[in-house]
PDB file of C-alpha atoms in Angstrom:
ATOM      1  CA  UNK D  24       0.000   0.000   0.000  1.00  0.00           C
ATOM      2  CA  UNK D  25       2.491   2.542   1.038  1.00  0.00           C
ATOM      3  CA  UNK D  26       6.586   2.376   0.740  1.00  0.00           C
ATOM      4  CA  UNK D  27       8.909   4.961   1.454  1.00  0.00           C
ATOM      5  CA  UNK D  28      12.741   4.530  -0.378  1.00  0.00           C
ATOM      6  CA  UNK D  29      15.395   6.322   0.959  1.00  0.00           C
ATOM      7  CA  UNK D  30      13.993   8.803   2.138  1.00  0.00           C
ATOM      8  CA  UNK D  31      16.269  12.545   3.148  1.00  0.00           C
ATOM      9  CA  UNK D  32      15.184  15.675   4.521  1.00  0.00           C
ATOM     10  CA  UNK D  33      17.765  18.738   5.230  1.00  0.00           C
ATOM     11  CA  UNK D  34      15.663  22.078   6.061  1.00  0.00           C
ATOM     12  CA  UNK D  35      17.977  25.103   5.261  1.00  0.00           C
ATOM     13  CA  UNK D  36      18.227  27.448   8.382  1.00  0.00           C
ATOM     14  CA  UNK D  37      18.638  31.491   7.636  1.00  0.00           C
ATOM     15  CA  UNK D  38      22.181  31.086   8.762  1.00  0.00           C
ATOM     16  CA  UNK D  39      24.285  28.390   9.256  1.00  0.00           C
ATOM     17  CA  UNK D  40      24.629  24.853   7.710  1.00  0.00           C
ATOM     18  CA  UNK D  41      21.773  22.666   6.679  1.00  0.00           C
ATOM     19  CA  UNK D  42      20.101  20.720   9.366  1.00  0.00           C
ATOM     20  CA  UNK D  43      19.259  17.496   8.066  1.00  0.00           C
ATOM     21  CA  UNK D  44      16.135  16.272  10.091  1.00  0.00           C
ATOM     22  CA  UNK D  45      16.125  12.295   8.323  1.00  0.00           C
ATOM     23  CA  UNK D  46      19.420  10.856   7.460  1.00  0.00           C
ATOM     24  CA  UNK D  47      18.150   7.987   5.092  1.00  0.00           C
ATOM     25  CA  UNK D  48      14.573   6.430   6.158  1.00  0.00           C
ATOM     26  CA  UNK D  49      12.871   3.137   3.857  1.00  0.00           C
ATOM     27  CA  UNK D  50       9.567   0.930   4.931  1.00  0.00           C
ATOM     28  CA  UNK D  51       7.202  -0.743   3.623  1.00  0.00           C
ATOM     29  CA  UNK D  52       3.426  -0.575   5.433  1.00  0.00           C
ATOM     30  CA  UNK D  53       0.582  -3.128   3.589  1.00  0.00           C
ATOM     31  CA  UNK D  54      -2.472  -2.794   3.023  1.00  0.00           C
ATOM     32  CA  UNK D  55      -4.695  -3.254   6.194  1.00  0.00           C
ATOM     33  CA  UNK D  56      -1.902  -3.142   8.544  1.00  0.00           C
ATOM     34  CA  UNK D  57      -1.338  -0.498  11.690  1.00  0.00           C
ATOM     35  CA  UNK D  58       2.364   0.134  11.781  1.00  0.00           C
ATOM     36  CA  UNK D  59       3.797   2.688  14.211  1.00  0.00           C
ATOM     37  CA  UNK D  60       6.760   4.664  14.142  1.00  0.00           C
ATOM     38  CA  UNK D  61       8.782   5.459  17.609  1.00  0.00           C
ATOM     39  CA  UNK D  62      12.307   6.980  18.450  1.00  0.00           C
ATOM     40  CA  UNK D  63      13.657   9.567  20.179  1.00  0.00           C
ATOM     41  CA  UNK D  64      12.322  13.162  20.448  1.00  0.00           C
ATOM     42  CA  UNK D  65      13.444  15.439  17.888  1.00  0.00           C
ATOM     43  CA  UNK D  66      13.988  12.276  15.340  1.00  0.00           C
ATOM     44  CA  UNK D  67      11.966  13.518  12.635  1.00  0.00           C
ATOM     45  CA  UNK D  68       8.974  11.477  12.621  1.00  0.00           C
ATOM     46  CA  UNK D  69       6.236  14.393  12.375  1.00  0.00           C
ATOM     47  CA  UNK D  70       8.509  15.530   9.385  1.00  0.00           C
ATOM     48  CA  UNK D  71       8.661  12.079   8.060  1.00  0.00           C
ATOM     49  CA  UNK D  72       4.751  11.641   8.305  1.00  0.00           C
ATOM     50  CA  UNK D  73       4.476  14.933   6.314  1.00  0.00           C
ATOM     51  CA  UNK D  74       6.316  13.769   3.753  1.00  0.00           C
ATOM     52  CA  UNK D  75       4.660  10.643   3.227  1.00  0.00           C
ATOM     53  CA  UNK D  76       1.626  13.056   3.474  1.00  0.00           C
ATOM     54  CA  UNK D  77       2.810  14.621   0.295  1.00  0.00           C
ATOM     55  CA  UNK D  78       2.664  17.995   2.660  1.00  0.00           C
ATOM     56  CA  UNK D  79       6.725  18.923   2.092  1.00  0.00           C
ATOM     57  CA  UNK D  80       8.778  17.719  -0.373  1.00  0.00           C
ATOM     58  CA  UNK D  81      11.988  15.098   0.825  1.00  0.00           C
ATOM     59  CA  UNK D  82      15.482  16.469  -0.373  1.00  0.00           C
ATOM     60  CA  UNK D  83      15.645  12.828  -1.578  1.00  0.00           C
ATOM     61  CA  UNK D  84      14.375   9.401  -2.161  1.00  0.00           C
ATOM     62  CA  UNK D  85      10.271   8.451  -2.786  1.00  0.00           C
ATOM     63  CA  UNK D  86       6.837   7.775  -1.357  1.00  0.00           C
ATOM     64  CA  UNK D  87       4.918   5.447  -3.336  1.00  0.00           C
ATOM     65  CA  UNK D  88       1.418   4.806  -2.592  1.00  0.00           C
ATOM     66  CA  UNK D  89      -0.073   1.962  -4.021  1.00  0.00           C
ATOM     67  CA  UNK D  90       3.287   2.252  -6.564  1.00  0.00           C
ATOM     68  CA  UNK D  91       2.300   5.942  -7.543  1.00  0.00           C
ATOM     69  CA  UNK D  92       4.955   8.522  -6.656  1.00  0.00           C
ATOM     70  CA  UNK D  93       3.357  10.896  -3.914  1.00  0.00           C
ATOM     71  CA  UNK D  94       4.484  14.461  -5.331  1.00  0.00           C
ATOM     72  CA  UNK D  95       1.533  16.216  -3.414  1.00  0.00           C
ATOM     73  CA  UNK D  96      -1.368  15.396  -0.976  1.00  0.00           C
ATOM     74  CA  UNK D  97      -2.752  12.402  -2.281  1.00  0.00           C
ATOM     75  CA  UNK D  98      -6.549  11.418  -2.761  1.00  0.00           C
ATOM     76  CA  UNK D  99      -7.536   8.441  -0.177  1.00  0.00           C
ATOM     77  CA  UNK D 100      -4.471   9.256   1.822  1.00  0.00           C
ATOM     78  CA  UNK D 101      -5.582  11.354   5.443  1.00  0.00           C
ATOM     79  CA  UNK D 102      -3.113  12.734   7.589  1.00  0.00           C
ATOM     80  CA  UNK D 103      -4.383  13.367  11.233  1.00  0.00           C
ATOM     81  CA  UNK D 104      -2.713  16.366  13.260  1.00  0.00           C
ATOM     82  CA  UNK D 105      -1.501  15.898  16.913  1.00  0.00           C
ATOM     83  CA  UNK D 106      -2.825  19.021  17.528  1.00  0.00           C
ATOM     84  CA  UNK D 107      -6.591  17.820  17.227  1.00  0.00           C
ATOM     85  CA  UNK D 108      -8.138  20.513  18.595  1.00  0.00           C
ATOM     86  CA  UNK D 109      -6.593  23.493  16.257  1.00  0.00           C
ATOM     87  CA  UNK D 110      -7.790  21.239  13.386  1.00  0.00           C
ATOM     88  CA  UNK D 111     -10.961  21.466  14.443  1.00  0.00           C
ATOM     89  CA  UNK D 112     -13.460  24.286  13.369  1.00  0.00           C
ATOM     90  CA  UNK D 113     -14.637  26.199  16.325  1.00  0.00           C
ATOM     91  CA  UNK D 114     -18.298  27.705  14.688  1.00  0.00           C
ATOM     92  CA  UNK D 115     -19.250  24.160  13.242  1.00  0.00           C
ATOM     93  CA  UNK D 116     -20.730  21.771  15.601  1.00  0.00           C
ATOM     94  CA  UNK D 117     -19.740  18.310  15.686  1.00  0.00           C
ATOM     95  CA  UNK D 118     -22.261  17.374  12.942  1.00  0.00           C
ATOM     96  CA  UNK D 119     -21.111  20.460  10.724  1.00  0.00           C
ATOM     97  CA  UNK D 120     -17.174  19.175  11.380  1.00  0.00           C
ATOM     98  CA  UNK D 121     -17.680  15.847  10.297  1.00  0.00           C
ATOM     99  CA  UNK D 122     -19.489  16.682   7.278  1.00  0.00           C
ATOM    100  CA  UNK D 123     -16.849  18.782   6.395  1.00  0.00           C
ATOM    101  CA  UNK D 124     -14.972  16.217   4.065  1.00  0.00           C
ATOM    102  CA  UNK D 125     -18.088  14.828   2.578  1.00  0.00           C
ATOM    103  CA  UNK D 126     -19.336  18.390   1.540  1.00  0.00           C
ATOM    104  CA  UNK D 127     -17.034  18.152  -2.309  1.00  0.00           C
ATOM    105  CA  UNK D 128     -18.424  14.340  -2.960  1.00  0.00           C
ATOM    106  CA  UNK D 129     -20.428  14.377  -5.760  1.00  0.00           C
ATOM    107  CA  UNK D 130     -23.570  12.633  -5.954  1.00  0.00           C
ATOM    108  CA  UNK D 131     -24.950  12.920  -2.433  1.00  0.00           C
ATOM    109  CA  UNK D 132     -27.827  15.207  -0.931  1.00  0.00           C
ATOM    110  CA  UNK D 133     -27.357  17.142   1.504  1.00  0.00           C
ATOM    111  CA  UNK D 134     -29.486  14.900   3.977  1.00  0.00           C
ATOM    112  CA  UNK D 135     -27.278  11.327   2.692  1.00  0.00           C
ATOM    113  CA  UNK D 136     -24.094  13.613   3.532  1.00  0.00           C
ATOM    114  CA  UNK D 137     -25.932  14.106   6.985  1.00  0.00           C
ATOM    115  CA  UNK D 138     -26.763  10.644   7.522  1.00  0.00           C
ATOM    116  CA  UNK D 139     -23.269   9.677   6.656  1.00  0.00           C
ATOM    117  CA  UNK D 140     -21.857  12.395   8.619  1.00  0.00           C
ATOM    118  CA  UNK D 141     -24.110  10.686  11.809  1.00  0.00           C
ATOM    119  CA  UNK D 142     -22.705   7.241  11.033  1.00  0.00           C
ATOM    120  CA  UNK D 143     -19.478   8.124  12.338  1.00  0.00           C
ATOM    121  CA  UNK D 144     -19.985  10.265  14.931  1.00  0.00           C
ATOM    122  CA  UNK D 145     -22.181   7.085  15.871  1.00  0.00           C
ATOM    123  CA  UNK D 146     -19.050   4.810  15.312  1.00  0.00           C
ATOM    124  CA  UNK D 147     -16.611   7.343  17.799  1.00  0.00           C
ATOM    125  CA  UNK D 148     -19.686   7.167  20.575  1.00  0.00           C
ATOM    126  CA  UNK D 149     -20.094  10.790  20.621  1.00  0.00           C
ATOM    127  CA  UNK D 150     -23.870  10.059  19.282  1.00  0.00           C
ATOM    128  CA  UNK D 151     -26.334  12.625  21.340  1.00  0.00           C
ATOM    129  CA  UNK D 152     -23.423  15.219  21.022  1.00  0.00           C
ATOM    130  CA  UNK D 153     -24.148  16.533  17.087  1.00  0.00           C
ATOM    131  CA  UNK D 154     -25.437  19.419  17.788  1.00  0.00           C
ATOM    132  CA  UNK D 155     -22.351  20.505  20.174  1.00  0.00           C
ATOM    133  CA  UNK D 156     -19.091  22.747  19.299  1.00  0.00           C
ATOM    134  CA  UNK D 157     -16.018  21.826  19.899  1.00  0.00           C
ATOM    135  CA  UNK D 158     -14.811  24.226  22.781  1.00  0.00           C
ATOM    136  CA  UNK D 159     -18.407  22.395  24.747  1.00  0.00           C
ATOM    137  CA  UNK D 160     -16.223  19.107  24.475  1.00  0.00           C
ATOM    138  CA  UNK D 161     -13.359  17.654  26.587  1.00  0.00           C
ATOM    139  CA  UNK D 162     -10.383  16.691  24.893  1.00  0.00           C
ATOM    140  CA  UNK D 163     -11.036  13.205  24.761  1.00  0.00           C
ATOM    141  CA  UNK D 164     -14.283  14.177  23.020  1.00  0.00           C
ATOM    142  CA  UNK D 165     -12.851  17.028  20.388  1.00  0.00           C
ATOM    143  CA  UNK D 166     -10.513  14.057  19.190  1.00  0.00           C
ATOM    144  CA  UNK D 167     -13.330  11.436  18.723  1.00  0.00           C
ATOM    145  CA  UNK D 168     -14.298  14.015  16.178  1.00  0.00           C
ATOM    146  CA  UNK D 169     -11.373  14.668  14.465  1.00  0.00           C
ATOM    147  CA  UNK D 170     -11.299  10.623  13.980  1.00  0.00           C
ATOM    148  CA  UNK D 171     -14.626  10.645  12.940  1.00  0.00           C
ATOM    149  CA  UNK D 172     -14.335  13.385  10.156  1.00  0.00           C
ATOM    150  CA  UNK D 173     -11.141  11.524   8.592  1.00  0.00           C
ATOM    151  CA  UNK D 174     -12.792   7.561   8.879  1.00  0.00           C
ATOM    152  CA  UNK D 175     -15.729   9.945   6.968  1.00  0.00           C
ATOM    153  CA  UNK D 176     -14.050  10.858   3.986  1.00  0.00           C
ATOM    154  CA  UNK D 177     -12.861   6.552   3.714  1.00  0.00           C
ATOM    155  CA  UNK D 178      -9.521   7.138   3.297  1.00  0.00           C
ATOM    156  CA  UNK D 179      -6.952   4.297   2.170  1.00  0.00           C
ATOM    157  CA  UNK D 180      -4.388   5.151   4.359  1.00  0.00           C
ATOM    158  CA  UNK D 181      -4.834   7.001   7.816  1.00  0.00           C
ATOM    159  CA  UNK D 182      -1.383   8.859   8.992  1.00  0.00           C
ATOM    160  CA  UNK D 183      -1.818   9.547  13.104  1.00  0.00           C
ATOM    161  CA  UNK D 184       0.714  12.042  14.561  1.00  0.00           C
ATOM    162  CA  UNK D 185       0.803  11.514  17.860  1.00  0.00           C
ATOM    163  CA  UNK D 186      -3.020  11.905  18.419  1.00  0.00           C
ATOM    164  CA  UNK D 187      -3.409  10.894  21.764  1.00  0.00           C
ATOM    165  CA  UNK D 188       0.064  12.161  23.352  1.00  0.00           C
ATOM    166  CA  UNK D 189      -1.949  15.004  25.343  1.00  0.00           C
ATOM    167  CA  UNK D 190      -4.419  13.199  26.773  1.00  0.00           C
ATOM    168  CA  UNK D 191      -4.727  11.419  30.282  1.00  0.00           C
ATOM    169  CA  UNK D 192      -4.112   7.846  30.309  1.00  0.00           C
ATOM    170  CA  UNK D 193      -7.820   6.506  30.688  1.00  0.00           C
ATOM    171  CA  UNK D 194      -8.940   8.681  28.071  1.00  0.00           C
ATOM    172  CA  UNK D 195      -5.426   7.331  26.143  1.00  0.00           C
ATOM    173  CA  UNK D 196      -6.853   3.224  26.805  1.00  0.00           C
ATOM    174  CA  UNK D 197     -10.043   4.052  25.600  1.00  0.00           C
ATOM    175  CA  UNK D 198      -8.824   5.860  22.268  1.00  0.00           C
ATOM    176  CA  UNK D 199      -6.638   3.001  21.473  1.00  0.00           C
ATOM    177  CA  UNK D 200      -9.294   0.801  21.958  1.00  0.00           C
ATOM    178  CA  UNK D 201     -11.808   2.197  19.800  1.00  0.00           C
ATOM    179  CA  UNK D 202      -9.599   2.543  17.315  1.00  0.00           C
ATOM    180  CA  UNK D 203      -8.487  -0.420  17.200  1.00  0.00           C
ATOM    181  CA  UNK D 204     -12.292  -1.381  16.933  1.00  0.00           C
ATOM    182  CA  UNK D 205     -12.715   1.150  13.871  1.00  0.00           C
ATOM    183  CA  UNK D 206      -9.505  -0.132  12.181  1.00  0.00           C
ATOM    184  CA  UNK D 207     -10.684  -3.902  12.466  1.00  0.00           C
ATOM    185  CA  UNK D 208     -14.199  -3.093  11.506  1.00  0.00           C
ATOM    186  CA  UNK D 209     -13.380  -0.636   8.570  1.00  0.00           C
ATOM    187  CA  UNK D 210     -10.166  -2.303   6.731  1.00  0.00           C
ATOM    188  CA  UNK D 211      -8.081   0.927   7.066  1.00  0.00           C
ATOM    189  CA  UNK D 212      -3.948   1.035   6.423  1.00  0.00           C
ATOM    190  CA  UNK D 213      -2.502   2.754   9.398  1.00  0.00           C
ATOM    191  CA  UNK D 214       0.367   4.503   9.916  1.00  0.00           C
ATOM    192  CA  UNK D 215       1.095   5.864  13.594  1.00  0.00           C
ATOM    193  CA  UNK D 216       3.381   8.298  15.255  1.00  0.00           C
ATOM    194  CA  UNK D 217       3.891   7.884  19.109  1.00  0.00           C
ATOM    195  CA  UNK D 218       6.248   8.799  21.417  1.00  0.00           C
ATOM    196  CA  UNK D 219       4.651   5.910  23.888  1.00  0.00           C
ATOM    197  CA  UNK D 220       6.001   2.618  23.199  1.00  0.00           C
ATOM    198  CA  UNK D 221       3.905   0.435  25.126  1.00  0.00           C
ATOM    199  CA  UNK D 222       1.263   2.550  23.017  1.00  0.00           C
ATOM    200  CA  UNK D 223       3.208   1.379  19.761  1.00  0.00           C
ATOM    201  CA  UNK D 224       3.551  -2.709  20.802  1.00  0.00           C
ATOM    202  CA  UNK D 225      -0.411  -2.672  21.619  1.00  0.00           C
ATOM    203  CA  UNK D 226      -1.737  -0.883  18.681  1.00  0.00           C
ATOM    204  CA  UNK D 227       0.335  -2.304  16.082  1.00  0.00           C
ATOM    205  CA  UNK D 228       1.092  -4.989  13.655  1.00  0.00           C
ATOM    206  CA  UNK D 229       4.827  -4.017  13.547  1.00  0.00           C
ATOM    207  CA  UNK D 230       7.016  -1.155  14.603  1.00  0.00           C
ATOM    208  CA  UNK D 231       9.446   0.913  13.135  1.00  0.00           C
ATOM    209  CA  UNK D 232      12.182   2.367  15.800  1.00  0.00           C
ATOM    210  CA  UNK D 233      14.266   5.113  14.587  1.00  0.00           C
ATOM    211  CA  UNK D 234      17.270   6.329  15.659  1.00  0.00           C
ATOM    212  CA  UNK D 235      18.358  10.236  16.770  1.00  0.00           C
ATOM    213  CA  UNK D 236      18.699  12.917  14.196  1.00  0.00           C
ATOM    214  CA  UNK D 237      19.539  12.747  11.610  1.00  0.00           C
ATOM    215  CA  UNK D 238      16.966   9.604  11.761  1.00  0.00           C
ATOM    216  CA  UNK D 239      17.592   5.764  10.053  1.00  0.00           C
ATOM    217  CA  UNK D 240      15.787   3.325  10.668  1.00  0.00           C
ATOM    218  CA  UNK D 241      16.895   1.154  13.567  1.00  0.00           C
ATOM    219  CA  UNK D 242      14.422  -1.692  14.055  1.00  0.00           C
ATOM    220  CA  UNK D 243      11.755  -3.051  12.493  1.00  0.00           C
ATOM    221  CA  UNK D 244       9.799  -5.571  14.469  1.00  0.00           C
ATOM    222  CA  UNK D 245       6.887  -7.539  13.915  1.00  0.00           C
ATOM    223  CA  UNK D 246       4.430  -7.669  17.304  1.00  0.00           C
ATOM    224  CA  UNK D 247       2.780 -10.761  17.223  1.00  0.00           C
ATOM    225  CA  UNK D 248       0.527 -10.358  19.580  1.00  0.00           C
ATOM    226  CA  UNK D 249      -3.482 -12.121  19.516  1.00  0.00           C
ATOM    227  CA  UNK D 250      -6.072  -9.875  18.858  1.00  0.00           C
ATOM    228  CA  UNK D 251      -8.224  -8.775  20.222  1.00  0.00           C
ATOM    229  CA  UNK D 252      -5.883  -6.633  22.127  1.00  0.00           C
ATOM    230  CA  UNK D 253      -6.678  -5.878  26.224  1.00  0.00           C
ATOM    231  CA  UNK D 254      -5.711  -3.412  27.685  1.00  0.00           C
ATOM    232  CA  UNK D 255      -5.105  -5.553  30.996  1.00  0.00           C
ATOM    233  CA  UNK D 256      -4.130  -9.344  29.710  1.00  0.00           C
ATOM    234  CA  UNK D 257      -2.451  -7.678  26.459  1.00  0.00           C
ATOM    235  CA  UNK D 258       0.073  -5.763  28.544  1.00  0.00           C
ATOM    236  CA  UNK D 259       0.801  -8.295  31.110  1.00  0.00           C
ATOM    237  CA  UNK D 260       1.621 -10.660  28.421  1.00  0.00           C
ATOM    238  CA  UNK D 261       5.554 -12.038  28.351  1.00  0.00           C
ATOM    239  CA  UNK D 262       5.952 -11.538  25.135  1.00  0.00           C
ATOM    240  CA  UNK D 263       4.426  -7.876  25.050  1.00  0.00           C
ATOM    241  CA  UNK D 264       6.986  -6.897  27.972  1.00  0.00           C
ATOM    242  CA  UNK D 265       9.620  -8.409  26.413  1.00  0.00           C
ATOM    243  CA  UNK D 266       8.927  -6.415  23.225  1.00  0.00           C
ATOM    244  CA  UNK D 267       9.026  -3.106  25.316  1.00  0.00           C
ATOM    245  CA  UNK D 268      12.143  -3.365  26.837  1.00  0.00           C
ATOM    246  CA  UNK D 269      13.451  -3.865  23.507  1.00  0.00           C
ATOM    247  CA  UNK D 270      12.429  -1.211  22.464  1.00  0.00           C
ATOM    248  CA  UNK D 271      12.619   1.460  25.019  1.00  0.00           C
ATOM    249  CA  UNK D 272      16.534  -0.193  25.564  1.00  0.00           C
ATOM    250  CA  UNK D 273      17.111   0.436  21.867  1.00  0.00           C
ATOM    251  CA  UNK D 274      15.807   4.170  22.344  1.00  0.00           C
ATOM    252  CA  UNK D 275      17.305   4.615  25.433  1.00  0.00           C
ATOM    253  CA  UNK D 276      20.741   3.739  23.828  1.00  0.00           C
ATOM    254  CA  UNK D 277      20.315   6.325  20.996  1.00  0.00           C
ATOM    255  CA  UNK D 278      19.289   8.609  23.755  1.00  0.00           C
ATOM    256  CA  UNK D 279      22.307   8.459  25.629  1.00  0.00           C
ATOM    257  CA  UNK D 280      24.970   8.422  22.889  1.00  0.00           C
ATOM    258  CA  UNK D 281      26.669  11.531  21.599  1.00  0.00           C
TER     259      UNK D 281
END
């Protein structure tokens, strides 16, 4: 579904040398998978997500998607801000937000965009709350929507950047669980940006770890884990704790180097 070859990004300060954000990134993420991305802070991977977003051109290598070269935001592709509640609009309720992406499809009425609009605010569990605006939401809430207004417009491939890194760690559980119950239910391609790796071992089909700037990959494990995940018997699981000491001692390592 999605592959990424050699990818290189420098960004050209106003004085100095060039700072090169991703040394030399490649992966490959099939169709129907959820594959995270983790490493240390400052790695790159909100600029790597942007360019597989098609939002800023890499200095070098490619982003394929579904073999076609990704020169510029791509149609099915969906890229989902960590800042949820900026990317929401403040004088549309939740209905009017949601809608949003189905307002440019051709061939529906205004009441089938509606009813389509009210299947996935159904889908989030934020059903009863259409009529509400954002800032009347908590943050748990505002990002339901934001999920709900991407899964709307049925995109191929859903890039998450960090989406639930500001939230408390109930409200985290219970995001990662229902999306995990949208992705099963609705055949999307994930790819997700965390800083949490526990987050990344129980969401995902496989991980990519990358190292400090400038950012190659390190690691690219495959979590087999038995879904349905649990948040409990999931994470208490040998082979899940074993997968996050890996990690984190991989990160850790790159962390801690010069």
């Amino acid at each position: 579904m999605l592959e990424v070859r050699g990818l290189r990004k420098e960004f050209q300060p106003l004085s100095g040398p060039p700072v090169i954000a991703i040394g030399d990134v490649s992966f490959r993420v099939e169709a129907r998978r959820f594959v995270s991305i983790v490493g240390p802070s400052g790695c790159g991977k909100s600029t790597l997500l942007q360019c597989v977003a098609g939002l800023m051109r890499p200095t070098a290598g490619t982003v394929l998607l579904e073999g076609q070269e990704v020169t510029g935001p791509p149609e099915g592709l969906i890229l989902l801000f960590q800042e949820y509640n900026k990317s929401l609009m403040a004088w549309r309720s939740v209905l009017a937000n949601v809608r949003f992406g189905l307002e440019n499809r051709r061939g529906m009425t205004a009441s089938e965009r509606d009813d389509e609009a009210r299947h996935y605010i159904d889908l989030v569990g934020l059903g009863g709350f259409e009529r509400h605006y954002p800032w009347e939401l908590s943050g748990g809430m505002q990002q339901r929507v934001a999920i709900a207004r991407a899964l709307a417009c049925k995109p191929r491939v859903l890039l998450m950047d960090e989406p639930f890194g500001s939230l408390d760690a109930l409200t985290r559980f219970d995001l990662e669980d229902t999306l995990l119950r949208l992705w099963a239910s609705l055949g999307s391609t994930i790819l997700f940006v965390t800083h949490d790796i526990e987050e990344a071992v129980y969401l995902s089909d496989r991980v990519y770890v990358l190292s400090r700037r400038p950012s190659r990959m390190l690691a690219d494990t495959a979590i087999e884990l038995p879904r349905p995940r649990n948040q409990l018997t999931s994470r208490e699981d040998p082979r899940f704790i074993k997968l996050r000491h890996q990690t984190f001692e991989m990160i850790s390592k790159e962390m801690t180097q010069a």
